[in-house]
Coordinates of C-alpha atoms in Angstrom, one line a residue:
Chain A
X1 CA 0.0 0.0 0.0
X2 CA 1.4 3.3 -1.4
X3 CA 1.6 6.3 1.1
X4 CA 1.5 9.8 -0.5
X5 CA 4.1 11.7 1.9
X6 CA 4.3 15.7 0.8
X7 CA 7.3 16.9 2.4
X8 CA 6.4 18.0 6.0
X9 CA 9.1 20.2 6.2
X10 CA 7.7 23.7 6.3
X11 CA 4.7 22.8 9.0
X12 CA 6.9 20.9 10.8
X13 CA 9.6 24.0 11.1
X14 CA 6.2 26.1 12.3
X15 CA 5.4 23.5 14.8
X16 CA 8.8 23.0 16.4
X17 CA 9.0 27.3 16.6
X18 CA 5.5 26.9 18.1
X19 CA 6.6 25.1 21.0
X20 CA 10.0 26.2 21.0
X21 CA 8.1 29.6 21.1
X22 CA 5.8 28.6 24.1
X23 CA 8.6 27.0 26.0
X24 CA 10.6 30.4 26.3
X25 CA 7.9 32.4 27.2
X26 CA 7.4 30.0 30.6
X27 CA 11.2 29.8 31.5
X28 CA 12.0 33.2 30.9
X29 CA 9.4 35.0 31.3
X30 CA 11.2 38.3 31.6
X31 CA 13.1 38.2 28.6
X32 CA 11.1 37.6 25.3
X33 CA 11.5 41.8 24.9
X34 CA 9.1 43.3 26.0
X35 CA 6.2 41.9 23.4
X36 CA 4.4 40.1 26.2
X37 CA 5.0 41.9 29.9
X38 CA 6.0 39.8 33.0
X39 CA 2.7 38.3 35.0
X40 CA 2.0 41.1 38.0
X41 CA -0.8 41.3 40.3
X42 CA -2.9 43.7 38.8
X43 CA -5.1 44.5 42.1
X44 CA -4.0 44.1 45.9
X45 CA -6.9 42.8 48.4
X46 CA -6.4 42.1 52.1
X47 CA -7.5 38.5 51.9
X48 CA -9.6 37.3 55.2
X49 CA -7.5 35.2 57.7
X50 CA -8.9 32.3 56.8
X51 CA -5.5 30.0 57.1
X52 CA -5.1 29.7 60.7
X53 CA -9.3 28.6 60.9
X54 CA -9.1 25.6 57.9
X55 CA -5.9 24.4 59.8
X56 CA -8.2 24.1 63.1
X57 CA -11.2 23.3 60.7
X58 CA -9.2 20.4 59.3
X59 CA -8.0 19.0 62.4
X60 CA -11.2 19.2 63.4
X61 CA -12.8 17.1 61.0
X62 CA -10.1 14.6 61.5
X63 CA -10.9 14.0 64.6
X64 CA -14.6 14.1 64.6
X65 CA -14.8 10.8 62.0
X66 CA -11.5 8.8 63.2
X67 CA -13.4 5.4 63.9
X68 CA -14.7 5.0 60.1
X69 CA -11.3 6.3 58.5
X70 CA -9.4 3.8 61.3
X71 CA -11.9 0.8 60.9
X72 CA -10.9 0.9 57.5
X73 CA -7.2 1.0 58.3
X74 CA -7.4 -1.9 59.9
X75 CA -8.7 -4.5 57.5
X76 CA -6.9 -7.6 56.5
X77 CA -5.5 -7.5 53.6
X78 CA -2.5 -9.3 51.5
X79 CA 0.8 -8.4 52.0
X80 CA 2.8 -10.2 49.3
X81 CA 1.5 -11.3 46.0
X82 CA 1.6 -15.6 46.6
X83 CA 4.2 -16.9 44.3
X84 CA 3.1 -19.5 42.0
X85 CA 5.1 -22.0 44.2
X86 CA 3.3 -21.6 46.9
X87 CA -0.3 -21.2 45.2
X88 CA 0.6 -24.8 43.5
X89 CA 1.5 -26.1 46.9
X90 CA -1.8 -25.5 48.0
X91 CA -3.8 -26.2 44.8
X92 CA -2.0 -29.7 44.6
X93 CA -1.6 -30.6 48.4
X94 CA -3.2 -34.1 48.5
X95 CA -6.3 -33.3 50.7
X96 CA -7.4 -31.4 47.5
X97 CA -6.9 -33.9 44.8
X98 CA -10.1 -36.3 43.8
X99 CA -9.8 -39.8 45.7
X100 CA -10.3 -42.6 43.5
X101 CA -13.2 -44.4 44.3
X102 CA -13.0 -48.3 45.3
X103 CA -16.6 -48.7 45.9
X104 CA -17.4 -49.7 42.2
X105 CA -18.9 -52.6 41.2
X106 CA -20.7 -54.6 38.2
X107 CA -23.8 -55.2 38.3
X108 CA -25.1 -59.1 38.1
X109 CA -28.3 -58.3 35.9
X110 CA -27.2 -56.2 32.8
X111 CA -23.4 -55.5 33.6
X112 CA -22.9 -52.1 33.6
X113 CA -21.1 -50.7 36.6
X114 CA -22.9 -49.4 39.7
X115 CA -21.7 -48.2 42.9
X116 CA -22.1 -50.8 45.8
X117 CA -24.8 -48.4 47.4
X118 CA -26.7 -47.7 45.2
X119 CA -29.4 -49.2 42.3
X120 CA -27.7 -49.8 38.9
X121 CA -28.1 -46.7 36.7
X122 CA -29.2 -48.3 33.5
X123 CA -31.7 -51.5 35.3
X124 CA -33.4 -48.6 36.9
X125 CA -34.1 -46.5 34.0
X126 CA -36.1 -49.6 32.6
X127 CA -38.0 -49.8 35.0
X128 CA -38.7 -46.0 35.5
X129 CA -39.6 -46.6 31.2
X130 CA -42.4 -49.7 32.3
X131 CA -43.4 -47.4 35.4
X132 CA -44.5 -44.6 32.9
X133 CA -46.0 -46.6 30.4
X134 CA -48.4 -48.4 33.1
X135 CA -49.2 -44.8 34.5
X136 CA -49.8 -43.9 31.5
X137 CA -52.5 -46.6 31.1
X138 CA -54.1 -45.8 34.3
X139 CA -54.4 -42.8 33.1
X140 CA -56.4 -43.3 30.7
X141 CA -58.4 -46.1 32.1
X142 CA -59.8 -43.2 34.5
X143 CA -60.2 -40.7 32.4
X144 CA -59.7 -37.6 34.1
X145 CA -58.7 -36.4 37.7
X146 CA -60.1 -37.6 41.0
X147 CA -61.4 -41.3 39.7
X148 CA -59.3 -43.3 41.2
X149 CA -61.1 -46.2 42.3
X150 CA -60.9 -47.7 46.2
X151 CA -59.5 -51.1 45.4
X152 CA -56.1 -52.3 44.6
X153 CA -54.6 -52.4 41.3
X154 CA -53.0 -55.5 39.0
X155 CA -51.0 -55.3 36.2
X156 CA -51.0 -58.2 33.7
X157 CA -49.0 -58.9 30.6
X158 CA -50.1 -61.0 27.4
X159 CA -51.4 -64.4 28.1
X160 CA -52.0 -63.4 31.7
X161 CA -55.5 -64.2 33.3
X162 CA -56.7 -62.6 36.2
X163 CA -56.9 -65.4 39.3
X164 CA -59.0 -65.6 42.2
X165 CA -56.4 -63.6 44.3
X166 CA -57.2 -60.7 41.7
X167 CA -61.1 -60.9 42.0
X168 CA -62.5 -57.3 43.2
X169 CA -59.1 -55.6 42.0
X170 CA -58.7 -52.5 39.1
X171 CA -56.8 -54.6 36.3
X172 CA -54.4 -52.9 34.1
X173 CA -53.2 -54.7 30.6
X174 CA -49.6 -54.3 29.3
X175 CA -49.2 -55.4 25.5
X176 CA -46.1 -56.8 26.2
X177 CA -44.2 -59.6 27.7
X178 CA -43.9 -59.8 30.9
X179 CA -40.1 -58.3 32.4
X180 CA -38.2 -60.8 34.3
X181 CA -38.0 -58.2 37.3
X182 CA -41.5 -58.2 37.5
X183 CA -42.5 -60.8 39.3
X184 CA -46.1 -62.1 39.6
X185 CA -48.0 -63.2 42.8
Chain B
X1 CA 0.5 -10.5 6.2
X2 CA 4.5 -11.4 7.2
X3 CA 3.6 -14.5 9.5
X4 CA 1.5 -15.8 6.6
X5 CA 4.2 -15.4 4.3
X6 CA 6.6 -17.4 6.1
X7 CA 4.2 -19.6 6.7
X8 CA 3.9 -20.3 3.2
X9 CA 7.6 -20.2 2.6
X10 CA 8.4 -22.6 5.0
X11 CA 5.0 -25.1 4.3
X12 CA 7.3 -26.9 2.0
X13 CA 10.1 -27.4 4.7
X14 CA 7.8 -29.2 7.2
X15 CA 6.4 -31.8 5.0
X16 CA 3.2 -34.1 6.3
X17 CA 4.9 -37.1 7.5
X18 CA 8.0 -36.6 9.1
X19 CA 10.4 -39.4 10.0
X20 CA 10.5 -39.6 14.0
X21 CA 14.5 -40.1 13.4
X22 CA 15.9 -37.6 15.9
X23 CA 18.3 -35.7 13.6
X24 CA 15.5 -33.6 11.6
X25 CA 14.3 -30.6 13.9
X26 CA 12.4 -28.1 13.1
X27 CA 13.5 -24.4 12.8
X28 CA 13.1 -22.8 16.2
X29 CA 14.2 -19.5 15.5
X30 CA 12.1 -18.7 13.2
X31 CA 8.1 -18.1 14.7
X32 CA 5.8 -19.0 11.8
X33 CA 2.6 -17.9 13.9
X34 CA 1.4 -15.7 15.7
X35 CA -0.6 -16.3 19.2
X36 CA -4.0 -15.9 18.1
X37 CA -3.8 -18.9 15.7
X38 CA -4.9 -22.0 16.7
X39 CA -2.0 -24.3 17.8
X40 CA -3.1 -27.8 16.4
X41 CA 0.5 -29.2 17.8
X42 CA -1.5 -32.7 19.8
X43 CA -3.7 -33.5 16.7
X44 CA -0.2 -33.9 14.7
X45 CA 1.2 -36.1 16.7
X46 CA -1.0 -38.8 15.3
X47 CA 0.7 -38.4 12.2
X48 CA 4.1 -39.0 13.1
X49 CA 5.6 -43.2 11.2
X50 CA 8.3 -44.5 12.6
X51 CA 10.8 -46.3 10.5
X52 CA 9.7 -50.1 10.1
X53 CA 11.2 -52.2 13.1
X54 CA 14.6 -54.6 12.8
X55 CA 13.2 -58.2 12.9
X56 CA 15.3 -58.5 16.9
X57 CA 13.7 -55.1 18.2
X58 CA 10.9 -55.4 21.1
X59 CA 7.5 -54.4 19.5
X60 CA 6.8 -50.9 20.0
X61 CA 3.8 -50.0 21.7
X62 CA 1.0 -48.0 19.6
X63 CA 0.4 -44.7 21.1
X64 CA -2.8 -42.5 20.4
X65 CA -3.1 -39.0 20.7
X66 CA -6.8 -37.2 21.2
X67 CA -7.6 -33.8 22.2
X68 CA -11.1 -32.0 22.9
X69 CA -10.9 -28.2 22.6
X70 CA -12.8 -25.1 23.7
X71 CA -14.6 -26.9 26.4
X72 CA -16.6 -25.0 28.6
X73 CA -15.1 -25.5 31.8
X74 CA -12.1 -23.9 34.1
X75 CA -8.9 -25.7 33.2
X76 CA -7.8 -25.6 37.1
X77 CA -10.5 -27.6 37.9
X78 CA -10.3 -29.8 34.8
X79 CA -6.7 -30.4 36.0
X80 CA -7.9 -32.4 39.1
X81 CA -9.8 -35.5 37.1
X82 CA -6.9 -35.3 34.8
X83 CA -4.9 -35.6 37.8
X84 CA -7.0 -38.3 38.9
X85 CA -7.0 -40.9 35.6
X86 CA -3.1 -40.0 35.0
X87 CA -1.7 -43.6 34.9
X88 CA -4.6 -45.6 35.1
X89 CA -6.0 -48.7 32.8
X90 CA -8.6 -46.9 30.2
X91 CA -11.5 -49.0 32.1
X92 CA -10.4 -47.8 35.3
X93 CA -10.7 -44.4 34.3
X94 CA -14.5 -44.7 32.6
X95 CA -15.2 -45.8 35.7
X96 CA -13.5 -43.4 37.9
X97 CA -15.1 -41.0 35.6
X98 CA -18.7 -42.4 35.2
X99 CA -19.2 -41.8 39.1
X100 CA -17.8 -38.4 39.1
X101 CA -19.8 -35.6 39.9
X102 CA -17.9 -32.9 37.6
X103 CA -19.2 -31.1 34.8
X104 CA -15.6 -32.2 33.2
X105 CA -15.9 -36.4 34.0
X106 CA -18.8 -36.2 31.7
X107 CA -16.8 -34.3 28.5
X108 CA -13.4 -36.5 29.8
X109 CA -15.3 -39.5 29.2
X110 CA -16.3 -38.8 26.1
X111 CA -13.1 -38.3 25.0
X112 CA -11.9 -41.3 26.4
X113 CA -14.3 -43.2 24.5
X114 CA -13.5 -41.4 21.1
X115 CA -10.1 -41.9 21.5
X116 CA -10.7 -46.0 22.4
X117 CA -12.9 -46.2 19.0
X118 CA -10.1 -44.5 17.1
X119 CA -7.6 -46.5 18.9
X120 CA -9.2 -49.8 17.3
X121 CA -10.3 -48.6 14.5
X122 CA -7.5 -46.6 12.5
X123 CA -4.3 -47.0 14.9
X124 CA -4.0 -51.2 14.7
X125 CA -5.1 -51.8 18.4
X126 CA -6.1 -55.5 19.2
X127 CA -8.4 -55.1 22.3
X128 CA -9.7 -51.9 23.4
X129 CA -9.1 -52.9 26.9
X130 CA -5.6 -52.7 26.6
X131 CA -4.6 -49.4 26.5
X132 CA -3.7 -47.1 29.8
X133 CA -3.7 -43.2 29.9
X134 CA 0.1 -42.3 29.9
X135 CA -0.5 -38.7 29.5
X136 CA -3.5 -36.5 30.4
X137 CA -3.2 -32.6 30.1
X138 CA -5.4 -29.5 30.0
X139 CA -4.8 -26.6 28.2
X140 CA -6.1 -23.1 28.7
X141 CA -8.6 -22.1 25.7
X142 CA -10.1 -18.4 24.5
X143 CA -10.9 -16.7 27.6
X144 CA -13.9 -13.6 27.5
X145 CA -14.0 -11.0 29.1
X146 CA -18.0 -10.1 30.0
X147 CA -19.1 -7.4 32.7
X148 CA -21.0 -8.6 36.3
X149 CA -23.7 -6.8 37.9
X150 CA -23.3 -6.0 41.4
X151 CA -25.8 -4.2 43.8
X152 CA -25.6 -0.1 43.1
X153 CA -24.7 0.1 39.8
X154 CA -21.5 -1.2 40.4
X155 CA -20.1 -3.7 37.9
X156 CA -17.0 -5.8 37.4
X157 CA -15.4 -7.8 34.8
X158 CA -15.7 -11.5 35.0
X159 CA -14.0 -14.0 32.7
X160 CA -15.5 -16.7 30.8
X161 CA -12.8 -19.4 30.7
X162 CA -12.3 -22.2 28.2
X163 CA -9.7 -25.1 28.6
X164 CA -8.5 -27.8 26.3
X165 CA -7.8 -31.5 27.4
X166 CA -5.2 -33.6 26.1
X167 CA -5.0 -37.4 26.0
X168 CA -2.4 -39.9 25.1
X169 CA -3.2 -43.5 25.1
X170 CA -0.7 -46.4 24.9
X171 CA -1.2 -50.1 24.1
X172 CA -0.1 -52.2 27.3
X173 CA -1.3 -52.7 31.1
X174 CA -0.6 -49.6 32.5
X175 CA 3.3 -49.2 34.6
X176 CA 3.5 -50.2 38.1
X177 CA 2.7 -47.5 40.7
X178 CA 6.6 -46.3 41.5
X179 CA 7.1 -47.2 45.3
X180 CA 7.1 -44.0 47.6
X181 CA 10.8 -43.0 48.9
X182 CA 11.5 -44.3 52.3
X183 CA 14.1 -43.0 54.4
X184 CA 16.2 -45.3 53.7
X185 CA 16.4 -44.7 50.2
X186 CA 17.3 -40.9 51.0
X187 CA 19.3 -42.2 53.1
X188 CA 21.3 -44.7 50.8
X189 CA 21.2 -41.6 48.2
X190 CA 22.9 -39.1 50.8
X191 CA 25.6 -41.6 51.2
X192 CA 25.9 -42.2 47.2
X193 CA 26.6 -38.3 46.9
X194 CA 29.4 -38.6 49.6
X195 CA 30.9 -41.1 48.0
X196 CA 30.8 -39.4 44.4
X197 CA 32.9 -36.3 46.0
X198 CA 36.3 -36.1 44.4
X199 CA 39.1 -33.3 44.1
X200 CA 39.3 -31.7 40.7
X201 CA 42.2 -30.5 39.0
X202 CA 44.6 -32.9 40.6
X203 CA 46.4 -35.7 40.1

């Protein structure tokens, strides 16, 4: 990318006498020669005694508001920046790291790992997927809110027939095969 | 417009595959980019082929380089699980990881998996089982710089922080743990450096 450059000579000579001009005047003020006369007060008043009163004024008001100005002194604060030695001797001290857990089994059922105190992750989430579908049968077996009947409810799979156990009871029919964790009374 | 210019004069110097002999480095006095460009140094190292192996040489294990960047996380506190899997058997670490409660387990394991399907897939890698974390890093990523409300109309500037996580698997139960230094050792060590003191510059 071309620059034009004009040659900067001539403003830049007026520019350097501008300051060079400005530069006099404040150091020697007297002797520019005459052009601009030396600074001079140009009228004399008695000025009130006001310094003696705003040195008491001041002290004054120092001491009337000490406890906010001095609770603020003395706050905690850090002293020295923490070197990054130091910061990684906390950040890494062993407390802080993760422990490795040995409480992990496999579960017997489908094999995926669980925790030894707790329900395996993934048979759990089937049977939260059954639970829904079977609510969402009741559901719409009653039809609306506030119909749930006052007896007990059954859930049967294909080829299932209701026994004698199951005889005043709400029955509920899955078009499926029945889960192995399901067990039937 | 310089950097790039390098860059493209030097593109020919740094071909694809480069052999892993030792005696080829790379021109370090020379910077060929600039700090805002990505550095995409880990995802080359998958590139690297080694010379084919003398029929008497020990079978070189296959190492496997995977990286996840820009992840939306603190790379301080990404440091700790990769902390925690450093040295482990790649099972051991999914598991370690599945039972975390970090935002970071969740993208670590991911990785982890990734880098075990390209492990068997496209790097010769008998059993997927076989391979232990020798190296897990983080990175720090683009950082933002956003303003946070306070009470009073004050506000200050918080920092939306990014971090990249490195992974290198190799094929091979993973090394024994190294046995933590007794006193004895140091001692046996103290007495080693007496012994080594000699006079120089005589006879």
């Amino acid at each position: 990318m071309a620059v034009l450059v004009r040659s900067p000579l001539p403003r830049l000579r007026a520019l350097l006498q501008r300051c060079w001009g400005r530069l006099e005047r404040s150091l020697w003020p007297g002797v520019f020669g005459g052009q601009n006369p030396p600074w001079g007060p140009a009228l004399a008043v008695q000025g009130l005694a006001l310094v003696p009163q705003g040195i008491n004024d001041a002290g004054e008001s120092s001491a009337e508001a000490p406890s906010l100005l001095e609770s603020i002194v003395w706050m905690a604060a850090p002293k020295q920046r923490r070197t990054i030695e130091v910061n990684r001797c906390r950040r890494r001290h062993p407390t802080k790291l993760i422990e490795i857990k040995r409480n992990i089994d496999v579960c017997p059922e489908c094999g995926n790992l669980k925790q030894k105190h707790v329900l395996c992750g993934y048979c759990y989430a089937k049977v939260k997927e059954e639970t829904r579908l079977i609510r969402m049968e009741i559901h719409r077996k009653e039809g609306g809110p506030f119909n749930v009947p006052a007896v007990e409810t059954v859930v049967l799979y294909e080829g299932e027939k209701p026994t004698e156990k199951d005889e005043g009871k709400r029955i509920i029919e899955r078009a499926r095969k029945r889960p192995s964790w399901f067990v039937q009374n | 417009s310089g950097a790039a210019w390098a860059r493209g004069l030097l593109s020919w110097a740094q071909p694809e595959r480069w052999l892993a002999s030792g005696s080829l480095l790379p021109l370090s006095c020379i910077h060929t980019s600039t700090s805002l460009q990505k550095s995409m140094k880990w995802e080359k190292k998958n590139r690297i082929v080694y010379p084919p192996q003398l029929p008497g040489e020990p079978r070189r294990p296959a190492e496997i380089y995977h990286c996840r960047r820009e992840i939306k996380y603190s790379k301080d506190k990404m440091w700790y699980l990769a902390k925690l899997i450093k040295g482990l058997s790649i099972d051991q670490a999914l598991a370690q990881l599945e039972f975390s409660d970090k935002k970071g387990a969740k993208v670590i394991r991911e990785v982890l998996l990734e880098a075990q399907e390209m492990a068997v897939r496209k790097h010769n890698v008998e059993f997927k089982s076989n391979l232990h974390i020798a190296e897990s890093q983080t990175g720090r990523g683009r950082y933002v710089k956003r303003v946070r409300c306070h009470g009073k109309g004050m506000f200050g500037m918080m920092k939306i922080s990014r971090c990249h996580y490195f992974v290198k698997l190799v094929e091979g139960p993973p090394p024994p743990p190294e046995p933590p230094r007794t006193g004895f050792d140091q001692a046996k060590e103290y007495v080693q450096q007496l012994r080594n003191r000699t006079l120089v510059h005589t006879l």
